[in-house]
Tab-separated table of C-alpha atoms in Angstrom:
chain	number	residue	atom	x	y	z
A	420	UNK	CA	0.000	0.000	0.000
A	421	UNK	CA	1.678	3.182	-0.914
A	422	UNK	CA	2.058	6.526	1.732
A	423	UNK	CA	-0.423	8.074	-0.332
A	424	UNK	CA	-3.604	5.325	-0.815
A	425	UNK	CA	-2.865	4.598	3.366
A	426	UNK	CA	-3.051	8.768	4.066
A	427	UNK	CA	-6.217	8.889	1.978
A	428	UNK	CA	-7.893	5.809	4.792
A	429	UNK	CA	-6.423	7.051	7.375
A	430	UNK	CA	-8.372	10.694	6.826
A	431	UNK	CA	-11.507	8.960	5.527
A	432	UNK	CA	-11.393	6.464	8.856
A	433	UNK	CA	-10.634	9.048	11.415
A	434	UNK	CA	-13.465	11.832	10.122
A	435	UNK	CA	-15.744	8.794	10.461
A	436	UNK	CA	-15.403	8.641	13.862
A	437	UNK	CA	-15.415	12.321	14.247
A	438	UNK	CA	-18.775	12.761	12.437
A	439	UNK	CA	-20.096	10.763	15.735
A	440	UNK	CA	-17.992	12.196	18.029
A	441	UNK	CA	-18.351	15.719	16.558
A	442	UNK	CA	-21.899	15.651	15.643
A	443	UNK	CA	-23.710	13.576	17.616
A	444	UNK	CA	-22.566	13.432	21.133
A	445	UNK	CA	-25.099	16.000	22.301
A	446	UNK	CA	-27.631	14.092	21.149
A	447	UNK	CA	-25.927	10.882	23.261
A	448	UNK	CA	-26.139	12.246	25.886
A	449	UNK	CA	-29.111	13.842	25.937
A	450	UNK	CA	-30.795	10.653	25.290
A	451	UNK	CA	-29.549	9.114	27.955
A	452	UNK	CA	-31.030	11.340	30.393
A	453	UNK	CA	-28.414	14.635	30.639
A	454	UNK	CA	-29.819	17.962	30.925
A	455	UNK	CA	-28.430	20.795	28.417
A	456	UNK	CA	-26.080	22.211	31.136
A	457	UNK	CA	-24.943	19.204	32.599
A	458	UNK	CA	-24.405	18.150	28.014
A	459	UNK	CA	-22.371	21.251	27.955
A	460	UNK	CA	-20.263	20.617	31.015
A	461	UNK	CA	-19.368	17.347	29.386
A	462	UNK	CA	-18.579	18.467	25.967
A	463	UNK	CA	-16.753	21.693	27.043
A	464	UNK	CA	-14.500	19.382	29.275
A	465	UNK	CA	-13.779	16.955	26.506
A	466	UNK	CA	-12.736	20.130	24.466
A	467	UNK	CA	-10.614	21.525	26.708
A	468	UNK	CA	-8.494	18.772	27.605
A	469	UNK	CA	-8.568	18.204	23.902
A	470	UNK	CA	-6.993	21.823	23.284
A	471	UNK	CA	-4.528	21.344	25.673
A	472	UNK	CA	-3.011	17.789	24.531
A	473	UNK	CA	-3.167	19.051	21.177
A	474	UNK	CA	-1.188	22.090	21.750
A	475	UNK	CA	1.240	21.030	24.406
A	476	UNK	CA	1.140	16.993	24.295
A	477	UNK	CA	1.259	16.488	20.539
A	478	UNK	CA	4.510	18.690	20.019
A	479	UNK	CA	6.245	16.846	22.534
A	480	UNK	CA	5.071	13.417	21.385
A	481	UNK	CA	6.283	14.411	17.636
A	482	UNK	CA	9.956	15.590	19.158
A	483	UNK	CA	9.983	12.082	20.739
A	484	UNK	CA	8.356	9.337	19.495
A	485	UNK	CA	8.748	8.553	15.575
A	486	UNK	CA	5.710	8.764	13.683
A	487	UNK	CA	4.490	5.692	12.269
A	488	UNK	CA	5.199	4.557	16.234
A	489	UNK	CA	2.796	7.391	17.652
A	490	UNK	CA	-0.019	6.657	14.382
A	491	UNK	CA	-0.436	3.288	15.572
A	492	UNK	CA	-0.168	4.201	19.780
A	493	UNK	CA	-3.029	7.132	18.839
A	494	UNK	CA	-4.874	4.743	16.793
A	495	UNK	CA	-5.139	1.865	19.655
A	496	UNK	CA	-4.974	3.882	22.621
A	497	UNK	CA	-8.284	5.574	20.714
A	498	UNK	CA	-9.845	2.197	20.351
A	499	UNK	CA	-9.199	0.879	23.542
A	500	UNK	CA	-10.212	4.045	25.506
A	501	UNK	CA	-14.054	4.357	23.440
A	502	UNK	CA	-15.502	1.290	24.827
A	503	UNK	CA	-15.928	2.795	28.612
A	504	UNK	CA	-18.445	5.044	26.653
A	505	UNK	CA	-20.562	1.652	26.994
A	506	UNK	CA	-20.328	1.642	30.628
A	507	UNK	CA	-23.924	3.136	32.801
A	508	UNK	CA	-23.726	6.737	31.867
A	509	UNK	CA	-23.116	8.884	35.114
A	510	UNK	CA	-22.426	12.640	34.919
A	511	UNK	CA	-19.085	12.059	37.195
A	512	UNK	CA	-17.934	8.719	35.067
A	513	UNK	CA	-19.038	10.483	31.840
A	514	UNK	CA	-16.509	13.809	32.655
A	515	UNK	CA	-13.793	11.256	33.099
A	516	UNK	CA	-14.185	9.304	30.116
A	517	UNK	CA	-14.418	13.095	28.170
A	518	UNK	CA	-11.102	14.129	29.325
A	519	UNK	CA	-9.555	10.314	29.130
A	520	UNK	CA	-10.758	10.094	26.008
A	521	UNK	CA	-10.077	14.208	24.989
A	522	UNK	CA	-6.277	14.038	25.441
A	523	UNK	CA	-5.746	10.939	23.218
A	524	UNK	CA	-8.105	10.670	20.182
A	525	UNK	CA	-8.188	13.754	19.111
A	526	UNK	CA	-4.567	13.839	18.583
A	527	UNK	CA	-5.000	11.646	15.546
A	528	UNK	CA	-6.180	14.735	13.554
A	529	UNK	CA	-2.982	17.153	13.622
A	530	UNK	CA	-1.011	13.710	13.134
A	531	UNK	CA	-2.618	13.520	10.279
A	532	UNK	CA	-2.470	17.026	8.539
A	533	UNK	CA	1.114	17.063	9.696
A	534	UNK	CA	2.110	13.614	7.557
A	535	UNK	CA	-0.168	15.245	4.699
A	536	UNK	CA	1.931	18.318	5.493
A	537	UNK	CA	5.407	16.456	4.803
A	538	UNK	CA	3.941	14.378	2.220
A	539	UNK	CA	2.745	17.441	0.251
A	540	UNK	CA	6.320	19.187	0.870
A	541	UNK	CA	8.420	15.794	-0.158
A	542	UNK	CA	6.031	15.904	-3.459
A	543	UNK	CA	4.710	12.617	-2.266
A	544	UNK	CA	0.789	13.459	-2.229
A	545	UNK	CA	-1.542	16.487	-3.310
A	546	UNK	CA	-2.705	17.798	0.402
A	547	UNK	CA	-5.755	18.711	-1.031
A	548	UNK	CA	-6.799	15.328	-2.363
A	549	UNK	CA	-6.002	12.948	0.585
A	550	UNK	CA	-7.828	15.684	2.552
A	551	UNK	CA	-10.396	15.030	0.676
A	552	UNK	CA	-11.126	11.465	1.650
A	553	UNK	CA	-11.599	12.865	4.935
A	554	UNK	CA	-14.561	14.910	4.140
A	555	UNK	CA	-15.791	11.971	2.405
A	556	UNK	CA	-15.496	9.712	5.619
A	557	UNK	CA	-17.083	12.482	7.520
A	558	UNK	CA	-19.997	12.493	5.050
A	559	UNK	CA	-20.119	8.499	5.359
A	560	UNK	CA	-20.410	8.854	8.885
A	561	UNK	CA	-23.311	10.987	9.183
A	562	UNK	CA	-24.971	8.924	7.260
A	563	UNK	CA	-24.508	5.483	9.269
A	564	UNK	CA	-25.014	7.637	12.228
A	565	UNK	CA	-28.585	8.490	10.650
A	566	UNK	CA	-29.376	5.295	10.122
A	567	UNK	CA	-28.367	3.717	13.594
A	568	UNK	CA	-30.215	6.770	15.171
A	569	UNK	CA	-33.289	5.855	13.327
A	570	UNK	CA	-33.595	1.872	13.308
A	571	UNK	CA	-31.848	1.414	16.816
A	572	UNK	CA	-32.235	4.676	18.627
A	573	UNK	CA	-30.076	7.749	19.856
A	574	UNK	CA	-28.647	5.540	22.791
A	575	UNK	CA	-26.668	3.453	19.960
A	576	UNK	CA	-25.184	6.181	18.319
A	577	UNK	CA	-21.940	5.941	20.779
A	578	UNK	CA	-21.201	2.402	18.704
A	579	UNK	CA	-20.593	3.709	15.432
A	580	UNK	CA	-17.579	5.671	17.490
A	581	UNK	CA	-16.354	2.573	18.947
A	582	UNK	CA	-16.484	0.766	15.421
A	583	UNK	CA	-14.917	3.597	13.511
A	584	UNK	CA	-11.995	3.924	16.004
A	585	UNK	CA	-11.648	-0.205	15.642
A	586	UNK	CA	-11.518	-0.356	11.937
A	587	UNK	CA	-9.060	2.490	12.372
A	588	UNK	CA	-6.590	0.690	14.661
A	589	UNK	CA	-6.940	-2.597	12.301
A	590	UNK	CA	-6.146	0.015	9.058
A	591	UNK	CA	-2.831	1.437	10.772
A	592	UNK	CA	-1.406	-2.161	10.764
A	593	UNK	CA	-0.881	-2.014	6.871
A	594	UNK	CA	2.602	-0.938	5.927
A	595	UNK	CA	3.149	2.074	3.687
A	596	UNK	CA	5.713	2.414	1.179
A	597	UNK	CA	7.082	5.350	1.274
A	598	UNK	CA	5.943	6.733	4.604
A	599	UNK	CA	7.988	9.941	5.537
A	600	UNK	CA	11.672	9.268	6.723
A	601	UNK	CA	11.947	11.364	9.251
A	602	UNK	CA	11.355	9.829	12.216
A	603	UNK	CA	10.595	12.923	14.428
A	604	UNK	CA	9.312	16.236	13.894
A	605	UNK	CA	11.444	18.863	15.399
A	606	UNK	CA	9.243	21.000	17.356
A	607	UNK	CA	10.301	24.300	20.208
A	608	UNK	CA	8.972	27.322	18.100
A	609	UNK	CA	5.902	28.230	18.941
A	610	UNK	CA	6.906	31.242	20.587
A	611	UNK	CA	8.795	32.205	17.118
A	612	UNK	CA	5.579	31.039	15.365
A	613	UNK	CA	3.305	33.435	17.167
A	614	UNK	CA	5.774	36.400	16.740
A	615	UNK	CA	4.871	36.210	13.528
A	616	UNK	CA	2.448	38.446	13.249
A	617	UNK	CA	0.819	37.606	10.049
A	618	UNK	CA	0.387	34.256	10.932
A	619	UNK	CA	-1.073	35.402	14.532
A	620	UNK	CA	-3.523	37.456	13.075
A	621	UNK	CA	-4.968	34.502	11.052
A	622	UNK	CA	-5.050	32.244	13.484
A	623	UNK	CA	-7.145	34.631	15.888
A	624	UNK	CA	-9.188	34.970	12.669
A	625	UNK	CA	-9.487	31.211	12.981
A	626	UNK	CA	-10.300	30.183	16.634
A	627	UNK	CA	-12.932	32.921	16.663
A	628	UNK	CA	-14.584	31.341	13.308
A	629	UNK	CA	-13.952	28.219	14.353
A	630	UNK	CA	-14.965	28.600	17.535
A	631	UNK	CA	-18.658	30.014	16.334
A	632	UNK	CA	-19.615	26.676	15.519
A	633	UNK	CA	-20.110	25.275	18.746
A	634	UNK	CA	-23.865	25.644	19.530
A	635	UNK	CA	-23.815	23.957	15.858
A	636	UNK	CA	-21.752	20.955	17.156
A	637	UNK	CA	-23.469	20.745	20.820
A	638	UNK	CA	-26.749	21.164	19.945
A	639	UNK	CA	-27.209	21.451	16.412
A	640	UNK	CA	-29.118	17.725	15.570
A	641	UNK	CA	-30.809	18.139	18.796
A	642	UNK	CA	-32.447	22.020	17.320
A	643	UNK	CA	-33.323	20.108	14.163
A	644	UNK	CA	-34.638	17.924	15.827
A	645	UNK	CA	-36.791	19.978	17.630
A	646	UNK	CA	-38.257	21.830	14.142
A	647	UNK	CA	-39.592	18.426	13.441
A	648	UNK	CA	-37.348	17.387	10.875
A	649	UNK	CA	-36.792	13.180	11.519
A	650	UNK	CA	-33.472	11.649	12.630
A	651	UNK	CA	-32.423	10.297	8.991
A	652	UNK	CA	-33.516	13.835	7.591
A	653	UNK	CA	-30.974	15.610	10.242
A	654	UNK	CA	-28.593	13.231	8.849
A	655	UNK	CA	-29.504	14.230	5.493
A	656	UNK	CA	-29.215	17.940	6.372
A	657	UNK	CA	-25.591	17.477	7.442
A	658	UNK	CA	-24.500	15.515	4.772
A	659	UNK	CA	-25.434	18.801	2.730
A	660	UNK	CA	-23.050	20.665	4.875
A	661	UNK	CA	-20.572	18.059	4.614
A	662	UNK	CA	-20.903	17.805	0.936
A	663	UNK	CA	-20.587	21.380	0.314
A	664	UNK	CA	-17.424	21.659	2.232
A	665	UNK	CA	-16.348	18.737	0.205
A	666	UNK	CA	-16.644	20.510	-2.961
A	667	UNK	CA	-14.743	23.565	-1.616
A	668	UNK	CA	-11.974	21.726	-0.570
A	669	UNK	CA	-11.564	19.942	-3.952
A	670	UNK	CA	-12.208	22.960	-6.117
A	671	UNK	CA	-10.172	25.263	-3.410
A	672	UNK	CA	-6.768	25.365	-5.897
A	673	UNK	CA	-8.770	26.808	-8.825
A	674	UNK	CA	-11.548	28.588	-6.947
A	675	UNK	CA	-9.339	30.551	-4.695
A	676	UNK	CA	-5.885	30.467	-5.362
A	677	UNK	CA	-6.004	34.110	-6.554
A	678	UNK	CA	-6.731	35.591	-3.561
A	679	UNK	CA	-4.280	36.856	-0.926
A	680	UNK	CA	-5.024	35.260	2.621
A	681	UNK	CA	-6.933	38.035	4.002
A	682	UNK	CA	-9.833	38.089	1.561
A	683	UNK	CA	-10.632	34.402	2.469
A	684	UNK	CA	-10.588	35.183	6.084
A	685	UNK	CA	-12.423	38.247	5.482
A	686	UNK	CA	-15.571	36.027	3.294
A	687	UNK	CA	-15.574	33.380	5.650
A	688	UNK	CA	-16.215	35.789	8.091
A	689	UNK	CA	-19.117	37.359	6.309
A	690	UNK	CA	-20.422	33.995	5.599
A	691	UNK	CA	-19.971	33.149	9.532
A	692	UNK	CA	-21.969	36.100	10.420
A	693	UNK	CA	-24.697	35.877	7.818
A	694	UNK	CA	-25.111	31.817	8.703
A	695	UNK	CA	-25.509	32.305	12.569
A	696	UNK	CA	-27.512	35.276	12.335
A	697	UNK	CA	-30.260	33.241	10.298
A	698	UNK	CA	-30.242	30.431	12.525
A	699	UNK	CA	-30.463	33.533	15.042
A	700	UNK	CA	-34.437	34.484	13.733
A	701	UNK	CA	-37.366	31.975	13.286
A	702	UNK	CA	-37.746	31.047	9.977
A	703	UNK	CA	-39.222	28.766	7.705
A	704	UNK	CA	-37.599	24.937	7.485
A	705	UNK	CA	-36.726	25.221	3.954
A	706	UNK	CA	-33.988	28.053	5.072
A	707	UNK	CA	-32.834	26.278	7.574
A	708	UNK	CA	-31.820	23.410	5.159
A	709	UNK	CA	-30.457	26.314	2.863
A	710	UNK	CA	-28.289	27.643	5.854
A	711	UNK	CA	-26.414	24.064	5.696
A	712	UNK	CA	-24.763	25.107	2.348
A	713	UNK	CA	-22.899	27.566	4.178
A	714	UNK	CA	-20.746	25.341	6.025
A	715	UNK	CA	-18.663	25.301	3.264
A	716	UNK	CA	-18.018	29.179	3.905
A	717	UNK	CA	-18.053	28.644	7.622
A	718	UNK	CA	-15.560	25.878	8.542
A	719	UNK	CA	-13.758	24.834	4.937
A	720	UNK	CA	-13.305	27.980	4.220
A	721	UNK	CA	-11.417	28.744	7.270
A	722	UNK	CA	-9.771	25.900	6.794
A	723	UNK	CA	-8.176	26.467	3.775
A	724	UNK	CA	-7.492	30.579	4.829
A	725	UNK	CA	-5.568	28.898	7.571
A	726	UNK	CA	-3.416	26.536	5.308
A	727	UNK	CA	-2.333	29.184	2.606
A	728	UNK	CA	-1.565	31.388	5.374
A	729	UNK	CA	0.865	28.652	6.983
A	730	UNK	CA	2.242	27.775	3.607
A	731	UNK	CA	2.517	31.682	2.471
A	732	UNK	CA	3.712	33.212	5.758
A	733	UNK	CA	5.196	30.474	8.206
A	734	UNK	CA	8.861	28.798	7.707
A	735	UNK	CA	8.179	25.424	6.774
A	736	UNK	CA	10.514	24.073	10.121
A	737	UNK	CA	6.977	25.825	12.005
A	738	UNK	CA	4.366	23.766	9.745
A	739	UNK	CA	4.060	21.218	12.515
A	740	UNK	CA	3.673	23.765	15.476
A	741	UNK	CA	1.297	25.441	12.992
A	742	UNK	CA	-0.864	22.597	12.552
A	743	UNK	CA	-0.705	21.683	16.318
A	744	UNK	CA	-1.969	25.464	17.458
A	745	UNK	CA	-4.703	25.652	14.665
A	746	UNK	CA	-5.887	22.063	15.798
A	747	UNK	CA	-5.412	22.916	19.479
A	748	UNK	CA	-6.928	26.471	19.655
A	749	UNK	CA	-8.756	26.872	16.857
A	750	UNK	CA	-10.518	23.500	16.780
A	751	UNK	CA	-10.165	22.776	20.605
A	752	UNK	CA	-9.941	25.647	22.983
A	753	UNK	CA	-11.620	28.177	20.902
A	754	UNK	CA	-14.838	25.740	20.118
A	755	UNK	CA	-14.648	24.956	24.425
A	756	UNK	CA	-14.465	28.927	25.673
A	757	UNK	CA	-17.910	29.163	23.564
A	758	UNK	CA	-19.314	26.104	24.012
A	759	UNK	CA	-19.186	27.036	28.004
A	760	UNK	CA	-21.282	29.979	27.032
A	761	UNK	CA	-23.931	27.827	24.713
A	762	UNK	CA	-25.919	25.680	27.581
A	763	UNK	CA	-27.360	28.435	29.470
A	764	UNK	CA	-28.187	30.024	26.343
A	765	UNK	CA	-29.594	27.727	24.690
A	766	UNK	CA	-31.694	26.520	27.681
A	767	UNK	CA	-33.087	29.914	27.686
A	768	UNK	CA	-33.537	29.787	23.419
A	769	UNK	CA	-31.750	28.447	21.011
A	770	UNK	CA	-31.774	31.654	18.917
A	771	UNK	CA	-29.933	33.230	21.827
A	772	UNK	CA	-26.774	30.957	21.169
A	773	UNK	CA	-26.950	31.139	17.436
A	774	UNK	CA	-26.710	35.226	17.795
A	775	UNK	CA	-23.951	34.739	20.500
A	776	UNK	CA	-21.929	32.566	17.269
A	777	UNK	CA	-22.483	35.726	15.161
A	778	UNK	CA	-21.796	38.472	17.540
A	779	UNK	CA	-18.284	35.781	18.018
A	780	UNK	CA	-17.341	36.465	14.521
A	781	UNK	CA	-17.293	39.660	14.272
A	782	UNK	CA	-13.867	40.651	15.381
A	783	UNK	CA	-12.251	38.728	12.896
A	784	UNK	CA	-12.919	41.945	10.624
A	785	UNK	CA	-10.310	44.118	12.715
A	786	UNK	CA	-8.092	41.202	12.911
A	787	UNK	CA	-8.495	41.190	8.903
A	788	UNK	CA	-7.735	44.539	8.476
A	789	UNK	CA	-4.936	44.600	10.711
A	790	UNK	CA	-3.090	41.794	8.338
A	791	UNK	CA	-4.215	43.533	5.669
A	792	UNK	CA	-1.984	46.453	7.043
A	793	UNK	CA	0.915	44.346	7.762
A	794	UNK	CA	0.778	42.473	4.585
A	795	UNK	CA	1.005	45.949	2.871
A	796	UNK	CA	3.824	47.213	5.040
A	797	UNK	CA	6.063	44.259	3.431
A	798	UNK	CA	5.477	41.701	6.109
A	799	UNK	CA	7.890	39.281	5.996
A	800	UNK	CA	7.707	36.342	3.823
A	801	UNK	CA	9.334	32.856	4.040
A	802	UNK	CA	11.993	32.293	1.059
A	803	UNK	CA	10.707	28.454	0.044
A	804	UNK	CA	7.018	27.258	0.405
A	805	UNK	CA	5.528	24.492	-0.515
């Protein structure tokens, strides 16, 4: 199996089990018997332990255990962890299992976009086309979840993550050809990273649009829900997301590869802001479904700002702190600060928290405009990118 074919199942795999663990945990929990703040306090714990492994734990992992060694400790340590998710749900044993579970999985995702990182640099695969297959695994996995949440009920939905991380584990036993040869990845610059102020600005541009989405991700299948639309229609609904974000990320090259960093940050933001603040006013269903095919504005968007801003403005010795501090902050601690914020809120109404996600965005036009400044000013510019 070539580096490239085993990337490409390794991203489809692990956004399999993140569709479940992203999408549907809310709804796991809530079914068996949580209350919204009590979800919350769950979720945001998960996250934050999450944002902290990522950021500090990964870096130090990379620097010392090679990486095919840590794919395959991730990948089993992840499957062996997700079956205490089948024990008696208790809010005390579920917090545990959150953070146990928080500080290990997760990690599989910047492990991932760091080997698709070197791969891309060593001209061994097209980033955007392994990432792909991980879009496509997400989309999979909203659909099984749809179906299990229909025929078996909400309670079951925990299984497809158990499977997924399984039939992960049993794919990282294959042996690539060609896997990267370095065996560590050198690590110690964050501080350098973040003096960069480019880059800084763009990543506070992307762990406050990031971070808008979490009433989406806590409580999103549980609002459709509650509009009447049925459990393999919800499914349905996020597939669209999914699928549009899909189709950005494999049209992103020709789409977008005009535009300077700071325009994409500055139209995801506008997209952010328009997308929450409709989900922020009672409307009719149909525009709620419509609202879906902004996703691809609102996270893959950001997404992609992010990577041309690492590969346009960051040394490529910083790509792997890069990727760990976007994955960490950005999808971790900035999704946790608002997600602490979205069970009160959306106790009281859930148009409350969707408004809170737009009034979030809405820095990230100063940020914008102060990279736009920089940028002008002749902001520095790494010599070699990939």
């Amino acid at each position: 199996m070539s580096f490239r074919v085993w990337l490409s199942a390794r991203f489809f795999l692990f956004f399999l089990t993140w569709s479940s663990y992203l999408s549907y945990w809310g709804v796991w929990l809530l079914a068996s018997g949580f209350g919204p703040t009590e979800v919350t306090a769950v979720i945001t714990a998960g996250l934050l332990s999450r944002s902290v492994s990522i950021a500090v734990v990964f870096p130090v992992l990379c620097r010392t255990v090679p990486l095919r060694r840590l794919s395959q400790l991730l990948a089993w340590t992840a499957t062996a962890l997700s079956p205490l998710y089948l024990t008696q749900p208790q809010f005390a044993s579920m917090m545990v299992v959150s953070v146990l579970v928080g500080v290990s999985y997760p990690l599989l995702m910047p492990l991932s976009e760091t080997l698709a990182t070197i791969g891309a640099a060593n001209g061994q695969v097209d980033y955007g086309s392994v990432r792909y297959f991980g879009s496509a695994g997400f989309l999979f996995g909203l659909g099984v979840s749809g179906v299990v949440g229909r025929t078996v009920g909400s309670g079951a939905l925990v299984g497809v993550f158990v499977v997924g991380c399984l039939l992960l584990a049993l794919a990282d036993l294959a042996h690539p050809v060609g896997f990267p040869t370095v065996a560590t990845v050198a690590g110690g610059g964050r501080g350098r990273l973040l003096r960069n102020r480019v880059y800084a600005l763009g990543l506070g541009s992307s762990v406050l649009l990031q971070g808008a989405h979490a009433a989406y991700y806590a409580f999103g299948v549980e609002y459709f829900g509650r509009l009447g639309v049925s459990s393999i229609n919800v499914s349905l609904m996020l597939a669209l997301a999914v699928g549009c974000e899909l189709l950005l990320f494999k049209y992103a090259g020709p789409m977008l590869g005009r535009y300077p960093v700071p325009v994409l940050f500055a139209a995801a933001a506008v997209l952010s802001v328009l997308r929450w603040g409709l989900l922020a006013v009672p409307m009719p269903l149909v525009c709620v479904v419509l609202t879906q095919t902004l996703h691809a504005g609102t996270f893959a968007l950001t997404h992609v700002a992010h990577a041309r801003c690492v590969q346009g403005h960051v040394p490529e010795d910083l790509w792997s702190d890069a990727q760990a501090l976007y994955a960490g902050l950005a999808i971790g601690l900035g999704v946790a600060a608002v997600t602490a914020v979205t069970g009160p809120l959306y106790a009281a109404s859930p148009h409350w928290a969707f408004l809170a996600m737009a009034a979030v965005c809405l820095p990230c036009f100063l940020l914008v405009r102060w990279q736009v400044r920089l940028l002008r000013d002749g902001a520095e510019v790494p010599e070699r990118v990939a």
